Coordinates of C-alpha atoms and ligand atoms in Angstrom, one line a residue:
X10 CA 144.7 159.6 231.6
X11 CA 143.2 162.8 230.2
X12 CA 143.9 164.1 226.7
X13 CA 145.7 167.3 228.2
X14 CA 149.3 165.9 227.4
X15 CA 148.2 165.0 223.6
X16 CA 146.5 168.4 223.0
X17 CA 149.7 170.1 224.4
X18 CA 151.5 168.8 221.5
X19 CA 151.6 171.0 218.2
X20 CA 151.4 168.1 215.8
X21 CA 150.5 170.0 212.7
X22 CA 151.5 167.8 209.8
X23 CA 151.3 170.8 207.3
X24 CA 153.9 172.8 208.8
X25 CA 157.3 171.0 208.3
X26 CA 159.0 173.2 211.0
X27 CA 156.6 171.1 213.6
X28 CA 158.0 167.8 212.3
X29 CA 159.9 167.1 215.5
X30 CA 156.6 167.5 217.4
X31 CA 154.9 165.4 215.2
X32 CA 157.4 162.6 215.8
X33 CA 157.1 163.1 219.6
X34 CA 153.3 162.7 219.2
X35 CA 153.9 159.2 217.5
X36 CA 156.2 158.1 220.2
X37 CA 153.7 159.2 223.0
X38 CA 151.1 157.2 221.1
X39 CA 153.1 154.1 221.0
X40 CA 154.1 154.7 224.7
X41 CA 150.4 154.7 225.6
X42 CA 149.4 151.6 223.7
X43 CA 152.4 149.9 225.3
X44 CA 151.7 150.9 228.7
X45 CA 148.4 149.2 228.4
X46 CA 149.8 146.1 227.3
X47 CA 149.8 146.0 223.3
X48 CA 152.5 144.7 220.9
X49 CA 153.5 147.9 219.6
X50 CA 155.5 148.6 216.3
X51 CA 156.5 152.0 214.7
X52 CA 156.6 151.5 210.9
X53 CA 158.8 153.6 208.9
X54 CA 156.9 154.9 206.0
X55 CA 159.9 156.7 204.4
X56 CA 160.4 160.4 203.4
X57 CA 158.4 163.1 202.1
X58 CA 159.6 165.4 199.4
X59 CA 159.2 169.2 200.0
X60 CA 158.3 171.9 197.1
X61 CA 162.0 172.8 197.2
X62 CA 163.5 169.4 196.3
X63 CA 164.7 168.5 200.0
X64 CA 163.2 165.6 202.0
X65 CA 162.1 165.0 205.4
X66 CA 161.1 162.0 207.3
X67 CA 157.6 161.1 207.4
X68 CA 155.9 160.4 210.9
X69 CA 156.0 156.6 211.7
X70 CA 152.8 154.7 211.7
X71 CA 152.1 153.0 215.0
X72 CA 150.4 149.8 214.7
X73 CA 149.4 147.6 217.9
X74 CA 147.7 144.3 218.7
X75 CA 145.7 143.3 221.7
X76 CA 144.8 139.6 221.5
X77 CA 145.7 136.9 219.1
X78 CA 142.6 134.2 219.7
X79 CA 141.7 132.8 216.4
X80 CA 138.4 132.0 217.8
X81 CA 137.4 135.6 218.0
X82 CA 136.9 138.5 215.3
X83 CA 139.5 140.9 214.9
X84 CA 138.7 144.6 214.5
X85 CA 141.2 147.2 213.5
X86 CA 140.8 150.6 214.6
X87 CA 142.3 153.6 212.5
X88 CA 142.8 157.2 213.6
X89 CA 145.2 160.1 213.3
X90 CA 147.1 162.4 215.8
X91 CA 148.4 164.8 213.4
X92 CA 146.2 168.3 213.6
X93 CA 145.3 171.2 211.2
X94 CA 147.1 174.5 212.0
X95 CA 145.9 176.7 214.8
X96 CA 147.1 180.0 216.4
X97 CA 145.7 182.0 219.2
X98 CA 145.4 185.0 217.0
X99 CA 143.0 183.1 214.6
X100 CA 140.4 184.1 217.0
X101 CA 140.5 181.3 219.7
X102 CA 139.2 182.3 223.2
X103 CA 141.8 180.1 224.8
X104 CA 145.5 178.7 223.8
X105 CA 144.8 175.8 221.2
X106 CA 147.5 173.9 222.5
X107 CA 146.5 174.0 226.1
X108 CA 143.4 171.8 226.9
X109 CA 140.7 174.0 228.5
X110 CA 137.8 172.5 230.2
X111 CA 134.9 175.0 230.1
X112 CA 131.3 174.3 230.9
X113 CA 131.8 170.5 230.3
X114 CA 133.5 171.1 227.0
X115 CA 137.4 170.0 226.4
X116 CA 138.5 173.0 224.0
X117 CA 142.1 172.6 222.1
X118 CA 143.3 171.7 218.5
X119 CA 142.6 168.3 217.6
X120 CA 140.2 167.5 220.6
X121 CA 137.6 166.2 218.3
X122 CA 139.9 165.7 215.1
X123 CA 141.1 163.2 216.1
X124 CA 143.0 162.7 219.5
X125 CA 139.8 162.3 222.0
X126 CA 138.3 159.6 219.6
X127 CA 141.6 157.9 219.5
X128 CA 142.0 158.0 223.3
X129 CA 138.6 156.6 223.5
X130 CA 139.4 153.9 221.8
X131 CA 142.5 153.3 223.9
X132 CA 140.4 153.7 227.0
X133 CA 138.1 151.2 225.7
X134 CA 141.0 148.5 225.7
X135 CA 142.2 149.9 228.8
X136 CA 138.8 149.4 230.8
X137 CA 138.7 145.6 230.0
X138 CA 142.3 145.2 231.2
X139 CA 141.5 147.4 234.4
X140 CA 138.5 145.3 235.0
X141 CA 140.3 142.1 234.2
X142 CA 137.7 141.0 231.9
X143 CA 139.1 139.6 228.3
X144 CA 138.3 141.5 225.4
X145 CA 135.3 140.2 223.3
X146 CA 137.2 140.6 220.1
X147 CA 140.9 140.9 219.2
X148 CA 141.7 144.6 218.7
X149 CA 144.5 146.1 216.4
X150 CA 145.2 149.8 216.0
X151 CA 146.8 151.5 213.1
X152 CA 147.5 155.3 213.8
X153 CA 149.0 157.7 211.4
X154 CA 150.2 161.0 211.6
X155 CA 149.9 162.6 208.1
X156 CA 145.9 162.6 207.6
X157 CA 145.4 166.0 207.4
X158 CA 147.9 166.3 204.5
X159 CA 146.6 163.3 202.7
X160 CA 147.9 160.3 204.4
X161 CA 151.5 160.3 202.8
X162 CA 153.3 156.8 203.0
X163 CA 150.1 154.9 204.4
X164 CA 148.9 153.7 200.9
X165 CA 152.1 151.9 200.5
X166 CA 152.2 150.7 204.1
X167 CA 148.9 149.0 203.7
X168 CA 149.8 147.3 200.4
X169 CA 153.0 146.0 202.1
X170 CA 151.1 144.7 205.0
X171 CA 148.0 143.6 203.3
X172 CA 148.8 139.8 203.8
X173 CA 150.5 140.2 207.3
X174 CA 149.1 143.0 209.7
X175 CA 145.7 143.0 207.8
X176 CA 145.5 139.1 207.1
X177 CA 143.4 138.3 210.4
X178 CA 141.4 141.6 210.3
X179 CA 137.7 141.2 209.9
X180 CA 136.7 144.7 210.0
X181 CA 138.0 148.3 210.1
X182 CA 136.5 150.9 212.3
X183 CA 137.2 154.8 211.8
X184 CA 135.9 157.2 214.3
X185 CA 137.5 160.5 212.6
X186 CA 133.9 162.4 211.8
X187 CA 131.1 163.8 213.8
X188 CA 127.6 163.4 214.4
X189 CA 125.1 165.3 212.1
X190 CA 122.9 166.7 215.2
X191 CA 122.5 165.8 218.6
X192 CA 121.6 162.3 217.5
X193 CA 124.2 159.9 217.4
X194 CA 125.0 158.7 214.0
X195 CA 126.9 155.8 211.9
X196 CA 128.6 157.1 208.9
X197 CA 128.5 155.2 205.4
X198 CA 130.5 157.6 203.1
X199 CA 133.0 160.3 202.8
X200 CA 133.9 162.6 200.0
X201 CA 137.6 162.4 198.5
X202 CA 139.6 165.4 197.9
X203 CA 141.8 167.0 195.2
X204 CA 144.3 169.5 196.4
X205 CA 146.0 172.0 194.1
X206 CA 148.5 174.6 194.1
X207 CA 148.1 177.2 191.3
X208 CA 151.3 179.2 190.9
X209 CA 151.6 182.6 189.2
X210 CA 155.0 183.7 188.5
X211 CA 155.7 187.5 186.9
X212 CA 158.7 189.8 187.6
X213 CA 161.9 188.5 189.2
X214 CA 161.1 190.6 192.6
X215 CA 158.2 192.4 194.3
X216 CA 157.5 195.6 192.5
X217 CA 156.5 199.1 194.1
X218 CA 152.7 199.6 192.9
X219 CA 153.2 203.1 192.5
X220 CA 156.3 202.9 190.5
X221 CA 155.5 199.9 188.4
X222 CA 151.6 199.7 188.5
X223 CA 149.7 200.2 185.2
X224 CA 152.9 199.0 183.3
X225 CA 153.1 195.4 184.2
X226 CA 150.5 192.6 184.3
X227 CA 150.2 191.6 187.6
X228 CA 150.5 187.7 189.0
X229 CA 147.9 188.4 191.8
X230 CA 145.5 189.9 189.4
X231 CA 146.1 186.8 186.8
X232 CA 145.5 184.5 189.7
X233 CA 142.2 186.2 190.9
X234 CA 141.2 186.0 187.3
X235 CA 141.4 182.5 186.7
X236 CA 140.2 181.6 190.6
X237 CA 137.1 183.2 189.7
X238 CA 136.4 180.9 186.8
X239 CA 136.2 177.9 188.9
X240 CA 132.8 178.1 190.5
X241 CA 129.7 180.5 190.2
X242 CA 128.5 182.4 193.0
X243 CA 125.3 179.7 193.2
X244 CA 128.0 176.9 193.5
X245 CA 128.0 175.6 190.0
X246 CA 131.4 174.2 189.2
X247 CA 132.5 175.5 185.9
X248 CA 135.4 173.3 185.0
X249 CA 134.0 171.0 182.3
X250 CA 133.5 167.3 182.8
X251 CA 133.2 167.6 186.7
X252 CA 129.6 167.8 187.2
X253 CA 128.9 165.2 184.5
X254 CA 130.9 162.5 186.2
X255 CA 128.8 162.7 189.5
X256 CA 126.7 159.7 190.2
X257 CA 122.8 160.2 190.2
X258 CA 120.7 160.6 193.3
X259 CA 118.8 157.6 193.5
X260 CA 115.1 157.6 194.8
X261 CA 116.2 155.5 197.8
X262 CA 118.9 158.0 198.7
X263 CA 116.4 160.8 198.2
X264 CA 114.2 159.3 200.8
X265 CA 117.1 158.7 203.1
X266 CA 117.8 162.1 203.1
X267 CA 114.2 163.1 203.4
X268 CA 113.6 160.9 206.6
X269 CA 117.0 162.3 208.5
X270 CA 115.9 165.1 211.0
X271 CA 117.9 168.1 210.3
X272 CA 116.9 171.8 210.9
X273 CA 118.2 174.2 208.6
X274 CA 117.7 177.4 211.1
X275 CA 119.8 175.6 213.5
X276 CA 122.6 174.9 211.0
X277 CA 122.4 178.6 210.0
X278 CA 122.8 180.0 213.6
X279 CA 125.8 177.3 214.4
X280 CA 127.9 178.9 211.6
X281 CA 126.5 182.7 211.9
X282 CA 125.0 182.9 208.4
X283 CA 121.6 184.2 207.4
X284 CA 121.4 182.5 204.0
X285 CA 122.5 179.2 202.6
X286 CA 123.1 177.7 199.3
X287 CA 119.9 175.6 199.3
X288 CA 116.8 176.1 201.2
X289 CA 115.7 172.7 201.7
X290 CA 117.1 169.7 203.3
X291 CA 117.3 167.3 200.8
X292 CA 119.4 169.8 198.5
X293 CA 121.4 170.9 201.4
X294 CA 122.5 167.2 202.8
X295 CA 123.1 166.1 199.2
X296 CA 125.5 169.3 198.5
X297 CA 127.1 168.4 201.8
X298 CA 127.7 164.8 201.3
X299 CA 127.5 163.7 197.6
X300 CA 128.1 166.4 195.3
X301 CA 131.6 168.0 194.5
X302 CA 132.5 171.4 195.6
X303 CA 135.3 174.0 195.1
X304 CA 136.9 175.8 198.1
X305 CA 139.7 178.3 197.8
X306 CA 141.9 178.2 200.9
X307 CA 144.4 180.8 200.4
X308 CA 147.3 182.7 198.7
X309 CA 150.8 182.2 199.4
X310 CA 153.0 185.0 198.6
X311 CA 150.1 187.4 199.0
X312 CA 150.3 190.4 201.6
X313 CA 148.1 189.3 204.4
X314 CA 149.0 191.2 207.6
X315 CA 147.4 194.3 209.0
X316 CA 148.7 197.5 207.6
X317 CA 148.7 198.8 203.9
X318 CA 151.6 197.4 202.1
X319 CA 151.7 198.6 198.7
X320 CA 153.5 195.7 197.0
X321 CA 152.9 193.8 193.5
X322 CA 153.7 190.3 195.0
X323 CA 156.1 188.5 192.0
X324 CA 154.9 185.1 192.7
X325 CA 151.7 184.0 194.4
X326 CA 150.5 180.2 195.0
X327 CA 146.6 179.9 195.1
X328 CA 145.6 176.7 197.6
X329 CA 142.2 175.3 196.5
X330 CA 140.7 171.9 196.7
X331 CA 137.6 170.1 195.3
X332 CA 135.6 167.6 197.2
X333 CA 135.4 164.3 195.4
X334 CA 132.3 162.0 195.1
X335 CA 131.4 158.8 193.4
X336 CA 132.1 158.4 190.4
X337 CA 134.8 161.1 190.1
X338 CA 138.3 160.1 189.5
X339 CA 141.1 162.3 190.9
X340 CA 143.7 161.3 187.9
X341 CA 140.9 162.7 185.6
X342 CA 140.2 165.7 187.7
X343 CA 143.9 166.5 187.9
X344 CA 143.7 166.7 184.0
X345 CA 140.4 168.3 183.7
X346 CA 141.4 171.2 186.3
X347 CA 144.9 171.8 184.7
X348 CA 143.8 172.0 181.3
X349 CA 140.8 174.3 182.0
X350 CA 143.0 176.5 184.1
X351 CA 145.7 176.8 181.4
X352 CA 143.0 177.6 178.6
X353 CA 141.4 180.3 181.1
X354 CA 144.8 181.7 181.6
X355 CA 145.9 181.6 177.8
X356 CA 142.9 184.0 177.0
X357 CA 144.4 186.7 179.5
X358 CA 147.3 186.9 177.0
X359 CA 149.7 187.3 180.1
X360 CA 153.4 187.0 179.9
X361 CA 153.4 185.6 183.5
X362 CA 153.9 181.9 184.0
X363 CA 151.2 179.5 185.5
X364 CA 151.9 176.2 186.9
X365 CA 149.2 173.8 188.4
X366 CA 150.0 170.8 190.6
X367 CA 147.7 168.3 192.4
X368 CA 149.3 167.8 195.7
X369 CA 146.7 165.4 197.2
X370 CA 144.2 163.1 195.3
X371 CA 141.8 161.3 197.6
X372 CA 139.2 159.2 196.5
X373 CA 135.5 159.2 198.0
X374 CA 134.6 156.2 200.1
X375 CA 131.1 154.5 200.2
X376 CA 129.8 151.3 202.0
X377 CA 126.6 149.5 202.1
X378 CA 124.7 150.8 205.3
X379 CA 122.6 147.5 205.2
X380 CA 125.8 145.4 206.1
X381 CA 125.6 143.5 209.4
X382 CA 128.3 145.8 210.6
X383 CA 125.9 148.6 210.7
X384 CA 123.3 146.3 212.5
X385 CA 125.8 146.1 215.2
X386 CA 126.6 149.7 215.3
X387 CA 122.9 150.4 215.5
X388 CA 122.6 148.0 218.4
X389 CA 125.6 149.6 220.2
X390 CA 123.9 153.2 219.7
X391 CA 120.9 151.8 221.0
X392 CA 122.4 150.4 224.1
X393 CA 124.3 153.4 225.2
X394 CA 121.9 156.3 223.9
X395 CA 118.8 154.4 223.9
X396 CA 118.0 156.0 220.3
X397 CA 118.2 154.8 216.6
X398 CA 121.2 156.4 215.2
X399 CA 121.0 158.6 212.0
X400 CA 122.5 157.0 208.9
X401 CA 124.7 159.4 207.4
X402 CA 127.8 160.4 205.1
X403 CA 130.4 162.7 205.7
X404 CA 131.4 166.0 203.7
X405 CA 135.0 165.5 204.9
X406 CA 137.8 163.1 203.5
X407 CA 139.6 160.5 205.3
X408 CA 141.9 160.0 202.7
X409 CA 142.9 156.3 203.6
X410 CA 139.3 154.9 203.8
X411 CA 139.1 154.2 200.1
X412 CA 142.5 152.4 200.1
X413 CA 141.6 150.3 203.0
X414 CA 138.7 149.0 201.1
X415 CA 140.1 148.4 197.8
X416 CA 143.6 147.2 198.8
X417 CA 142.3 145.1 202.2
X418 CA 138.9 144.4 200.8
X419 CA 137.6 144.4 204.3
X420 CA 134.2 146.1 205.5
X421 CA 134.8 149.4 207.1
X422 CA 132.3 151.2 209.5
X423 CA 132.6 154.7 210.8
X424 CA 131.6 155.2 214.2
X425 CA 131.7 159.0 214.9
X426 CA 131.7 160.3 218.5
X427 CA 132.3 164.2 217.9
X428 CA 129.5 166.3 218.2
X429 CA 128.1 168.4 215.1
X430 CA 129.1 171.8 216.5
X431 CA 132.7 170.6 217.4
X432 CA 134.1 173.1 215.2
X433 CA 136.9 170.9 213.2
X434 CA 139.7 172.8 211.6
X435 CA 137.9 176.0 212.9
X436 CA 138.6 178.2 215.9
X437 CA 137.7 176.7 219.5
X438 CA 137.7 173.2 218.2
X439 CA 136.3 171.0 221.3
X440 CA 134.8 167.7 222.3
X441 CA 132.1 167.7 225.3
X442 CA 133.0 165.5 228.2
X443 CA 129.6 163.9 227.5
X444 CA 130.5 162.7 223.9
X445 CA 134.0 161.6 225.0
X446 CA 132.8 159.4 228.0
X447 CA 129.5 158.2 226.4
X448 CA 131.6 157.7 223.0
X449 CA 133.9 155.4 225.1
X450 CA 131.0 153.3 226.3
X451 CA 129.6 153.4 222.7
X452 CA 133.1 151.7 221.8
X453 CA 132.8 149.2 224.3
X454 CA 129.2 148.2 223.2
X455 CA 130.0 148.0 219.8
X456 CA 132.9 145.5 220.4
X457 CA 130.4 143.5 222.3
X458 CA 128.0 143.7 219.2
X459 CA 130.9 142.8 217.0
X460 CA 131.7 139.5 219.0
X461 CA 128.0 138.5 218.5
X462 CA 128.1 138.8 214.7
X463 CA 128.2 136.0 212.4
X464 CA 131.4 136.3 210.4
X465 CA 131.2 138.3 206.9
Ligands
LIG530 C1 137.0 164.1 208.3 C2 138.5 164.3 208.8 N1 138.3 164.5 210.3 C3 139.1 165.5 208.0 O1 138.9 166.5 208.5 N2 139.9 165.2 207.1 C4 140.6 166.1 206.4 C5 141.5 165.5 205.4 C6 142.0 166.1 204.2 C7 141.6 166.2 203.0 N3 142.1 167.0 202.1 C8 143.3 167.4 203.0 N4 143.1 166.6 204.1 C9 139.6 167.0 205.5 O2 138.6 166.4 205.1 O3 139.9 168.3 205.2

């Protein structure tokens, strides 16, 4: 089956008006796994409380099992089928919710992050069934629908099922990331993410800027003023305590980064910029993978349409996030950010009210790339692509990765199949047919390699 029907579902987990689409997406995932013979369950993980105090059902988590042979290893594949928001008018060349095949690339929201990789794993099992060959290992799936908003409900489910679903799992495999270049890669670390809302509330309603401007302290001016104090133009985080927590870059790491083939000029070309924050490879990779950063994503309540509305918004909410690296702790970061923003705001002597909340607190994840699981990954890459993979870290976040490691104690490998230029979260997201098909072969080869491993 092709990914067309999956891309057509607007399974945007951040938009509560799309929740029924998300439920449908989970049903379709369960149905697909059932059709190829899996023992499937849809696990209720409760409700989500919305900012207005109401609650809605979280999408169910789909689990599936193929094979229960105690003499074989058992792997558990994690993935997600929710997506980031996308609108044609954001600048997409095609409808983001209609899979479009152009020159060997499959375009659509969620194509690479993470619908096609999840389907590639399903096809992997399907291939064995179709050829009537026994799977070399037992395969379990855990597929969720809230990854893009912090994996709500999944932590509790993992804790609850630690001694049941996870009891016979040997290894966890995640394919929710991309290669660094055209060379296949194995990923041994992800950054975490602390996501904040900073709300500034002033007058009881929006005001005419000609009538009231100059007589009131404006919420938006206050908000921009405090946001400007988060990070310097050269990328230095200004919140006390954040940079101090970061683990030191070891000589071994420095050497690993130095040995990776990575061309800064093509990186610049790919994103359409003439200058980067760092001009040498090691600094650039280190700041992409293992240093924290602040990104400001948007301001709710701000005027953003075309045209020239002359309003003073009464209430504005900034959305920003701080990527987390070892040894940062989200609980500590929450306090550091909240205290700092309140102290900066106090200096403005504004009568407006500031409220800071952390809505996602995902920890970073780091594995030992010398673990035999990575040897199995290398062998599989060599078999399919006839090259050695890059050993890389991922700047993005897979919120549940660290919980898998801490709660279940299982070893994890990230086996990406997405291309470096897939445009995750961006306009014109795609996966190439090549990566989709060769990626499926990689998964098949990897299962074989795992079946040959000593138990660890
Ligand atoms: C790496 C993965 N494909 C991804 O894009 N994850 C999201 C998850 C997230 C983090 N904070 C909120 N959602 C990401 O890294 O942005």
